[in-house]
JSON list of C-alpha atoms and ligand atoms in Angstrom, two decimals:
[
{"chain": "A", "resi": 9, "resn": "MET", "atom": "CA", "xyz": [251.29, 172.66, 190.83]},
{"chain": "A", "resi": 10, "resn": "ILE", "atom": "CA", "xyz": [247.64, 172.01, 190.11]},
{"chain": "A", "resi": 11, "resn": "LEU", "atom": "CA", "xyz": [247.20, 169.25, 187.54]},
{"chain": "A", "resi": 12, "resn": "PRO", "atom": "CA", "xyz": [244.26, 169.01, 185.11]},
{"chain": "A", "resi": 13, "resn": "ILE", "atom": "CA", "xyz": [241.74, 166.30, 186.05]},
{"chain": "A", "resi": 14, "resn": "ILE", "atom": "CA", "xyz": [240.36, 164.01, 183.36]},
{"chain": "A", "resi": 15, "resn": "GLY", "atom": "CA", "xyz": [236.66, 163.37, 183.15]},
{"chain": "A", "resi": 16, "resn": "TYR", "atom": "CA", "xyz": [234.36, 160.40, 182.66]},
{"chain": "A", "resi": 17, "resn": "GLY", "atom": "CA", "xyz": [234.80, 159.01, 179.14]},
{"chain": "A", "resi": 18, "resn": "HIS", "atom": "CA", "xyz": [238.59, 159.44, 179.09]},
{"chain": "A", "resi": 19, "resn": "PRO", "atom": "CA", "xyz": [240.22, 156.06, 178.32]},
{"chain": "A", "resi": 20, "resn": "THR", "atom": "CA", "xyz": [242.86, 156.38, 181.09]},
{"chain": "A", "resi": 21, "resn": "LEU", "atom": "CA", "xyz": [240.06, 156.07, 183.68]},
{"chain": "A", "resi": 22, "resn": "ARG", "atom": "CA", "xyz": [239.30, 152.61, 182.26]},
{"chain": "A", "resi": 23, "resn": "LYS", "atom": "CA", "xyz": [242.83, 151.18, 182.34]},
{"chain": "A", "resi": 24, "resn": "VAL", "atom": "CA", "xyz": [244.19, 148.97, 185.09]},
{"chain": "A", "resi": 25, "resn": "ALA", "atom": "CA", "xyz": [246.98, 151.13, 186.54]},
{"chain": "A", "resi": 26, "resn": "GLN", "atom": "CA", "xyz": [250.50, 149.76, 186.99]},
{"chain": "A", "resi": 27, "resn": "PRO", "atom": "CA", "xyz": [252.31, 149.42, 190.33]},
{"chain": "A", "resi": 28, "resn": "ILE", "atom": "CA", "xyz": [255.44, 151.56, 190.73]},
{"chain": "A", "resi": 29, "resn": "ASP", "atom": "CA", "xyz": [258.76, 150.89, 192.44]},
{"chain": "A", "resi": 30, "resn": "LYS", "atom": "CA", "xyz": [261.42, 153.04, 194.08]},
{"chain": "A", "resi": 31, "resn": "SER", "atom": "CA", "xyz": [262.88, 154.00, 190.72]},
{"chain": "A", "resi": 32, "resn": "TYR", "atom": "CA", "xyz": [259.76, 156.00, 189.80]},
{"chain": "A", "resi": 33, "resn": "PRO", "atom": "CA", "xyz": [261.08, 159.53, 189.11]},
{"chain": "A", "resi": 34, "resn": "ASN", "atom": "CA", "xyz": [260.00, 162.55, 191.17]},
{"chain": "A", "resi": 35, "resn": "LEU", "atom": "CA", "xyz": [257.42, 160.63, 193.20]},
{"chain": "A", "resi": 36, "resn": "LYS", "atom": "CA", "xyz": [257.33, 163.19, 196.04]},
{"chain": "A", "resi": 37, "resn": "GLU", "atom": "CA", "xyz": [256.74, 166.02, 193.61]},
{"chain": "A", "resi": 38, "resn": "LEU", "atom": "CA", "xyz": [253.87, 164.09, 191.99]},
{"chain": "A", "resi": 39, "resn": "VAL", "atom": "CA", "xyz": [252.32, 163.33, 195.39]},
{"chain": "A", "resi": 40, "resn": "ALA", "atom": "CA", "xyz": [252.59, 167.01, 196.44]},
{"chain": "A", "resi": 41, "resn": "ASN", "atom": "CA", "xyz": [250.94, 168.05, 193.16]},
{"chain": "A", "resi": 42, "resn": "MET", "atom": "CA", "xyz": [248.16, 165.50, 193.66]},
{"chain": "A", "resi": 43, "resn": "TYR", "atom": "CA", "xyz": [247.40, 166.85, 197.17]},
{"chain": "A", "resi": 44, "resn": "GLU", "atom": "CA", "xyz": [247.40, 170.41, 195.84]},
{"chain": "A", "resi": 45, "resn": "THR", "atom": "CA", "xyz": [245.08, 169.41, 192.98]},
{"chain": "A", "resi": 46, "resn": "MET", "atom": "CA", "xyz": [242.72, 167.51, 195.30]},
{"chain": "A", "resi": 47, "resn": "TYR", "atom": "CA", "xyz": [242.43, 170.26, 197.92]},
{"chain": "A", "resi": 48, "resn": "ALA", "atom": "CA", "xyz": [242.01, 172.98, 195.29]},
{"chain": "A", "resi": 49, "resn": "ALA", "atom": "CA", "xyz": [239.05, 171.02, 193.89]},
{"chain": "A", "resi": 50, "resn": "ASP", "atom": "CA", "xyz": [237.58, 170.37, 197.40]},
{"chain": "A", "resi": 51, "resn": "GLY", "atom": "CA", "xyz": [238.07, 166.62, 197.00]},
{"chain": "A", "resi": 52, "resn": "VAL", "atom": "CA", "xyz": [238.81, 164.06, 199.73]},
{"chain": "A", "resi": 53, "resn": "GLY", "atom": "CA", "xyz": [240.61, 161.59, 197.47]},
{"chain": "A", "resi": 54, "resn": "LEU", "atom": "CA", "xyz": [242.44, 161.55, 194.16]},
{"chain": "A", "resi": 55, "resn": "ALA", "atom": "CA", "xyz": [243.92, 158.64, 192.21]},
{"chain": "A", "resi": 56, "resn": "ALA", "atom": "CA", "xyz": [246.77, 159.10, 189.71]},
{"chain": "A", "resi": 57, "resn": "PRO", "atom": "CA", "xyz": [244.65, 157.89, 186.73]},
{"chain": "A", "resi": 58, "resn": "GLN", "atom": "CA", "xyz": [242.46, 160.97, 187.34]},
{"chain": "A", "resi": 59, "resn": "VAL", "atom": "CA", "xyz": [245.44, 163.14, 186.40]},
{"chain": "A", "resi": 60, "resn": "ASP", "atom": "CA", "xyz": [246.06, 160.92, 183.37]},
{"chain": "A", "resi": 61, "resn": "LEU", "atom": "CA", "xyz": [248.82, 158.79, 184.94]},
{"chain": "A", "resi": 62, "resn": "SER", "atom": "CA", "xyz": [248.13, 155.07, 184.85]},
{"chain": "A", "resi": 63, "resn": "ILE", "atom": "CA", "xyz": [250.04, 154.21, 188.05]},
{"chain": "A", "resi": 64, "resn": "ARG", "atom": "CA", "xyz": [248.92, 152.94, 191.47]},
{"chain": "A", "resi": 65, "resn": "VAL", "atom": "CA", "xyz": [249.20, 156.12, 193.53]},
{"chain": "A", "resi": 66, "resn": "VAL", "atom": "CA", "xyz": [246.38, 157.61, 195.64]},
{"chain": "A", "resi": 67, "resn": "VAL", "atom": "CA", "xyz": [246.12, 160.60, 197.96]},
{"chain": "A", "resi": 68, "resn": "ILE", "atom": "CA", "xyz": [243.41, 160.96, 200.60]},
{"chain": "A", "resi": 69, "resn": "GLY", "atom": "CA", "xyz": [242.91, 163.94, 202.90]},
{"chain": "A", "resi": 70, "resn": "PHE", "atom": "CA", "xyz": [240.30, 165.32, 205.28]},
{"chain": "A", "resi": 71, "resn": "ARG", "atom": "CA", "xyz": [239.85, 168.89, 206.53]},
{"chain": "A", "resi": 72, "resn": "PRO", "atom": "CA", "xyz": [237.03, 170.20, 208.71]},
{"chain": "A", "resi": 73, "resn": "TYR", "atom": "CA", "xyz": [234.63, 172.40, 206.74]},
{"chain": "A", "resi": 74, "resn": "ASP", "atom": "CA", "xyz": [232.91, 175.44, 208.26]},
{"chain": "A", "resi": 75, "resn": "GLU", "atom": "CA", "xyz": [229.59, 176.03, 206.49]},
{"chain": "A", "resi": 76, "resn": "LYS", "atom": "CA", "xyz": [229.10, 179.50, 207.97]},
{"chain": "A", "resi": 77, "resn": "THR", "atom": "CA", "xyz": [232.32, 180.92, 206.57]},
{"chain": "A", "resi": 78, "resn": "ASP", "atom": "CA", "xyz": [232.67, 178.45, 203.65]},
{"chain": "A", "resi": 79, "resn": "THR", "atom": "CA", "xyz": [236.28, 177.78, 204.66]},
{"chain": "A", "resi": 80, "resn": "TYR", "atom": "CA", "xyz": [238.36, 174.76, 205.56]},
{"chain": "A", "resi": 81, "resn": "GLY", "atom": "CA", "xyz": [240.34, 174.23, 208.75]},
{"chain": "A", "resi": 82, "resn": "GLU", "atom": "CA", "xyz": [243.74, 172.59, 209.10]},
{"chain": "A", "resi": 83, "resn": "ILE", "atom": "CA", "xyz": [244.24, 169.17, 207.48]},
{"chain": "A", "resi": 84, "resn": "ALA", "atom": "CA", "xyz": [243.05, 166.65, 210.08]},
{"chain": "A", "resi": 85, "resn": "GLU", "atom": "CA", "xyz": [244.17, 163.43, 208.41]},
{"chain": "A", "resi": 86, "resn": "GLN", "atom": "CA", "xyz": [246.00, 162.58, 205.22]},
{"chain": "A", "resi": 87, "resn": "HIS", "atom": "CA", "xyz": [247.29, 159.36, 203.66]},
{"chain": "A", "resi": 88, "resn": "THR", "atom": "CA", "xyz": [249.44, 158.68, 200.60]},
{"chain": "A", "resi": 89, "resn": "LEU", "atom": "CA", "xyz": [248.79, 155.18, 199.30]},
{"chain": "A", "resi": 90, "resn": "ILE", "atom": "CA", "xyz": [251.37, 153.70, 196.91]},
{"chain": "A", "resi": 91, "resn": "ASN", "atom": "CA", "xyz": [250.46, 150.29, 195.43]},
{"chain": "A", "resi": 92, "resn": "PRO", "atom": "CA", "xyz": [247.53, 149.88, 197.85]},
{"chain": "A", "resi": 93, "resn": "GLU", "atom": "CA", "xyz": [245.93, 146.49, 198.29]},
{"chain": "A", "resi": 94, "resn": "ILE", "atom": "CA", "xyz": [242.68, 145.86, 200.10]},
{"chain": "A", "resi": 95, "resn": "VAL", "atom": "CA", "xyz": [243.46, 142.64, 201.95]},
{"chain": "A", "resi": 96, "resn": "GLU", "atom": "CA", "xyz": [240.15, 142.29, 203.78]},
{"chain": "A", "resi": 97, "resn": "PHE", "atom": "CA", "xyz": [236.62, 143.65, 203.67]},
{"chain": "A", "resi": 98, "resn": "ARG", "atom": "CA", "xyz": [234.87, 143.90, 207.05]},
{"chain": "A", "resi": 99, "resn": "GLY", "atom": "CA", "xyz": [231.49, 144.65, 208.53]},
{"chain": "A", "resi": 100, "resn": "GLU", "atom": "CA", "xyz": [228.16, 145.21, 206.86]},
{"chain": "A", "resi": 101, "resn": "LYS", "atom": "CA", "xyz": [227.59, 146.81, 203.51]},
{"chain": "A", "resi": 102, "resn": "LYS", "atom": "CA", "xyz": [226.30, 150.35, 203.81]},
{"chain": "A", "resi": 103, "resn": "PHE", "atom": "CA", "xyz": [224.99, 152.97, 201.41]},
{"chain": "A", "resi": 104, "resn": "PHE", "atom": "CA", "xyz": [226.87, 156.25, 201.26]},
{"chain": "A", "resi": 105, "resn": "ASN", "atom": "CA", "xyz": [226.42, 159.18, 198.89]},
{"chain": "A", "resi": 106, "resn": "GLU", "atom": "CA", "xyz": [229.50, 159.36, 196.66]},
{"chain": "A", "resi": 107, "resn": "GLY", "atom": "CA", "xyz": [230.79, 161.83, 194.14]},
{"chain": "A", "resi": 108, "resn": "CYS", "atom": "CA", "xyz": [233.97, 162.02, 192.09]},
{"chain": "A", "resi": 109, "resn": "LEU", "atom": "CA", "xyz": [236.06, 164.88, 190.69]},
{"chain": "A", "resi": 110, "resn": "SER", "atom": "CA", "xyz": [236.09, 163.00, 187.34]},
{"chain": "A", "resi": 111, "resn": "VAL", "atom": "CA", "xyz": [232.28, 162.68, 187.37]},
{"chain": "A", "resi": 112, "resn": "PRO", "atom": "CA", "xyz": [231.19, 166.24, 188.23]},
{"chain": "A", "resi": 113, "resn": "ASP", "atom": "CA", "xyz": [227.62, 167.01, 189.27]},
{"chain": "A", "resi": 114, "resn": "ILE", "atom": "CA", "xyz": [226.61, 163.40, 189.92]},
{"chain": "A", "resi": 115, "resn": "HIS", "atom": "CA", "xyz": [226.10, 162.14, 193.46]},
{"chain": "A", "resi": 116, "resn": "GLU", "atom": "CA", "xyz": [224.70, 158.67, 194.04]},
{"chain": "A", "resi": 117, "resn": "ASP", "atom": "CA", "xyz": [224.31, 156.23, 196.92]},
{"chain": "A", "resi": 118, "resn": "VAL", "atom": "CA", "xyz": [226.79, 153.37, 196.59]},
{"chain": "A", "resi": 119, "resn": "LEU", "atom": "CA", "xyz": [226.74, 150.15, 198.60]},
{"chain": "A", "resi": 120, "resn": "ARG", "atom": "CA", "xyz": [230.14, 149.08, 200.00]},
{"chain": "A", "resi": 121, "resn": "PRO", "atom": "CA", "xyz": [231.53, 147.29, 203.07]},
{"chain": "A", "resi": 122, "resn": "GLU", "atom": "CA", "xyz": [231.86, 149.70, 206.02]},
{"chain": "A", "resi": 123, "resn": "SER", "atom": "CA", "xyz": [235.47, 148.77, 206.83]},
{"chain": "A", "resi": 124, "resn": "VAL", "atom": "CA", "xyz": [238.55, 147.49, 204.99]},
{"chain": "A", "resi": 125, "resn": "VAL", "atom": "CA", "xyz": [242.09, 146.46, 205.85]},
{"chain": "A", "resi": 126, "resn": "VAL", "atom": "CA", "xyz": [244.42, 148.17, 203.40]},
{"chain": "A", "resi": 127, "resn": "ARG", "atom": "CA", "xyz": [248.14, 147.59, 202.92]},
{"chain": "A", "resi": 128, "resn": "TYR", "atom": "CA", "xyz": [250.23, 150.20, 201.12]},
{"chain": "A", "resi": 129, "resn": "TYR", "atom": "CA", "xyz": [253.49, 152.13, 201.02]},
{"chain": "A", "resi": 130, "resn": "ASP", "atom": "CA", "xyz": [253.73, 155.83, 201.76]},
{"chain": "A", "resi": 131, "resn": "GLU", "atom": "CA", "xyz": [255.84, 158.24, 199.69]},
{"chain": "A", "resi": 132, "resn": "ASP", "atom": "CA", "xyz": [258.91, 157.34, 201.83]},
{"chain": "A", "resi": 133, "resn": "TRP", "atom": "CA", "xyz": [258.34, 153.65, 201.00]},
{"chain": "A", "resi": 134, "resn": "ASN", "atom": "CA", "xyz": [257.38, 152.74, 204.57]},
{"chain": "A", "resi": 135, "resn": "GLU", "atom": "CA", "xyz": [254.86, 149.89, 204.61]},
{"chain": "A", "resi": 136, "resn": "HIS", "atom": "CA", "xyz": [251.53, 150.41, 206.40]},
{"chain": "A", "resi": 137, "resn": "THR", "atom": "CA", "xyz": [248.54, 148.24, 207.20]},
{"chain": "A", "resi": 138, "resn": "ASP", "atom": "CA", "xyz": [245.52, 150.30, 208.23]},
{"chain": "A", "resi": 139, "resn": "VAL", "atom": "CA", "xyz": [242.14, 149.16, 209.46]},
{"chain": "A", "resi": 140, "resn": "ALA", "atom": "CA", "xyz": [240.09, 151.82, 207.68]},
{"chain": "A", "resi": 141, "resn": "GLU", "atom": "CA", "xyz": [236.63, 152.72, 208.93]},
{"chain": "A", "resi": 142, "resn": "GLY", "atom": "CA", "xyz": [234.05, 155.39, 208.22]},
{"chain": "A", "resi": 143, "resn": "LEU", "atom": "CA", "xyz": [234.87, 157.95, 205.54]},
{"chain": "A", "resi": 144, "resn": "TYR", "atom": "CA", "xyz": [238.45, 156.70, 205.21]},
{"chain": "A", "resi": 145, "resn": "ALA", "atom": "CA", "xyz": [237.22, 153.16, 204.37]},
{"chain": "A", "resi": 146, "resn": "ARG", "atom": "CA", "xyz": [234.79, 154.60, 201.83]},
{"chain": "A", "resi": 147, "resn": "VAL", "atom": "CA", "xyz": [237.40, 156.74, 200.08]},
{"chain": "A", "resi": 148, "resn": "VAL", "atom": "CA", "xyz": [239.98, 153.91, 200.01]},
{"chain": "A", "resi": 149, "resn": "GLN", "atom": "CA", "xyz": [237.51, 151.67, 198.17]},
{"chain": "A", "resi": 150, "resn": "HIS", "atom": "CA", "xyz": [236.50, 154.43, 195.75]},
{"chain": "A", "resi": 151, "resn": "GLU", "atom": "CA", "xyz": [240.14, 155.28, 194.94]},
{"chain": "A", "resi": 152, "resn": "VAL", "atom": "CA", "xyz": [241.34, 151.67, 194.61]},
{"chain": "A", "resi": 153, "resn": "ASP", "atom": "CA", "xyz": [238.49, 151.22, 192.13]},
{"chain": "A", "resi": 154, "resn": "HIS", "atom": "CA", "xyz": [240.06, 154.02, 190.05]},
{"chain": "A", "resi": 155, "resn": "LEU", "atom": "CA", "xyz": [243.34, 152.06, 189.98]},
{"chain": "A", "resi": 156, "resn": "ASP", "atom": "CA", "xyz": [241.41, 149.09, 188.59]},
{"chain": "A", "resi": 157, "resn": "GLY", "atom": "CA", "xyz": [239.71, 151.13, 185.85]},
{"chain": "A", "resi": 158, "resn": "LYS", "atom": "CA", "xyz": [236.38, 151.51, 187.65]},
{"chain": "A", "resi": 159, "resn": "VAL", "atom": "CA", "xyz": [234.33, 154.56, 188.57]},
{"chain": "A", "resi": 160, "resn": "PHE", "atom": "CA", "xyz": [231.62, 154.73, 191.23]},
{"chain": "A", "resi": 161, "resn": "THR", "atom": "CA", "xyz": [228.75, 154.82, 188.73]},
{"chain": "A", "resi": 162, "resn": "ASP", "atom": "CA", "xyz": [229.74, 151.24, 187.72]},
{"chain": "A", "resi": 163, "resn": "HIS", "atom": "CA", "xyz": [228.26, 150.13, 191.07]},
{"chain": "A", "resi": 164, "resn": "LEU", "atom": "CA", "xyz": [224.79, 151.51, 190.29]},
{"chain": "A", "resi": 165, "resn": "SER", "atom": "CA", "xyz": [221.85, 149.52, 188.98]},
{"chain": "A", "resi": 166, "resn": "ASN", "atom": "CA", "xyz": [221.30, 149.31, 185.21]},
{"chain": "A", "resi": 167, "resn": "LEU", "atom": "CA", "xyz": [218.19, 151.44, 185.59]},
{"chain": "A", "resi": 168, "resn": "ARG", "atom": "CA", "xyz": [220.03, 154.16, 187.50]},
{"chain": "A", "resi": 169, "resn": "ARG", "atom": "CA", "xyz": [222.91, 154.14, 184.99]},
{"chain": "A", "resi": 170, "resn": "THR", "atom": "CA", "xyz": [220.44, 154.45, 182.10]},
{"chain": "A", "resi": 171, "resn": "MET", "atom": "CA", "xyz": [218.89, 157.46, 183.83]},
{"chain": "A", "resi": 172, "resn": "LEU", "atom": "CA", "xyz": [222.32, 159.07, 184.16]},
{"chain": "A", "resi": 173, "resn": "LYS", "atom": "CA", "xyz": [223.42, 158.27, 180.63]},
{"chain": "A", "resi": 174, "resn": "ARG", "atom": "CA", "xyz": [222.83, 161.69, 179.12]},
{"chain": "A", "resi": 175, "resn": "LYS", "atom": "CA", "xyz": [224.60, 163.44, 181.98]},
{"chain": "A", "resi": 176, "resn": "LEU", "atom": "CA", "xyz": [227.55, 161.06, 181.69]},
{"chain": "A", "resi": 177, "resn": "ASN", "atom": "CA", "xyz": [227.73, 161.74, 177.96]},
{"chain": "A", "resi": 178, "resn": "ASP", "atom": "CA", "xyz": [227.70, 165.48, 178.70]},
{"chain": "A", "resi": 179, "resn": "ILE", "atom": "CA", "xyz": [230.65, 165.05, 181.09]},
{"chain": "A", "resi": 180, "resn": "ALA", "atom": "CA", "xyz": [232.50, 163.02, 178.45]},
{"chain": "A", "resi": 181, "resn": "SER", "atom": "CA", "xyz": [232.05, 165.78, 175.89]},
{"chain": "A", "resi": 182, "resn": "GLY", "atom": "CA", "xyz": [233.10, 168.54, 178.30]},
{"chain": "A", "resi": 183, "resn": "LYS", "atom": "CA", "xyz": [229.66, 170.13, 178.61]},
{"chain": "A", "resi": 184, "resn": "VAL", "atom": "CA", "xyz": [229.54, 170.06, 182.40]},
{"chain": "A", "resi": 185, "resn": "PRO", "atom": "CA", "xyz": [231.28, 173.11, 183.90]},
{"chain": "A", "resi": 186, "resn": "THR", "atom": "CA", "xyz": [233.57, 172.68, 186.92]},
{"chain": "A", "resi": 187, "resn": "ARG", "atom": "CA", "xyz": [235.32, 175.10, 189.24]},
{"chain": "A", "resi": 188, "resn": "TYR", "atom": "CA", "xyz": [238.56, 173.17, 188.63]},
{"chain": "A", "resi": 189, "resn": "ARG", "atom": "CA", "xyz": [240.42, 172.51, 185.40]},
{"chain": "A", "resi": 190, "resn": "MET", "atom": "CA", "xyz": [239.25, 169.46, 183.47]},
{"chain": "A", "resi": 191, "resn": "LYS", "atom": "CA", "xyz": [240.85, 167.91, 180.46]},
{"chain": "A", "resi": 192, "resn": "VAL", "atom": "CA", "xyz": [238.45, 166.51, 177.89]},
{"chain": "A", "resi": 193, "resn": "PHE", "atom": "CA", "xyz": [239.40, 163.54, 175.74]},
{"chain": "A", "resi": 194, "resn": "HIS", "atom": "CA", "xyz": [238.99, 164.18, 172.03]},
{"chain": "A", "resi": 195, "resn": "ARG", "atom": "CA", "xyz": [238.50, 161.08, 169.95]},
{"chain": "A", "resi": 196, "resn": "LYS", "atom": "CA", "xyz": [240.68, 161.20, 166.87]},
{"chain": "B", "resi": 224, "resn": "LIG", "atom": "NI1", "xyz": [236.70, 159.37, 192.05]}
]
C-alpha cells in the first residue's frame, strides 16, 4: 500500500523519532509499505517520519535507471534499518547533490563525510554493522537526520536557506505539485 508522504513544514518532520522494539505491531507490513511508497515516488530512501510515523525505521533501496527507456531495472541493493545508529564517521567531507521526497523540487549540494559505520536491526531483528560508502553512506546520513528531526536544507548556509525560503513556504502550504501523494499539514 502506498502511503501519503508529508512535506516540509509538517511538525512530525521536526520531532525526534522514538526507537521501537519487537512488540511493535505489523512491522513487516509497514516496511513493505514504505518500500512500495519509496519506489513509487522514485526515491532511494524513506524514513518513517516522512509517512507521519515518529519511529526509528528507514528503508533504502537502489535500482539501475535506464535513461533511454525511462525505466528501472531489478532492485540491486536494499536495506531496512531499524533503530539505526551511526557509530563512526570516516573519510573526507564531500559535497553531493541531495533531494528529498518531503522537499520536492529542491536539490542542493550538501557537505557530509564520505563514509559511515552504521549499526541497525533489520525487519527480522538481526543486528548488522555496515561500513557504508558512496551513495549508501550519503542516504544513511540523510535518513538518520530525518529520525532526529532534521531535513537536508538545515545543512545549507543561512544565505542559501534565505534564498530558498519562498519555495520552502510553498511546499509547506501544498503549492508544489508532485507525482506522488503528499499530505499537507493544516494549522488549526
Ligand atoms: Ni529526505
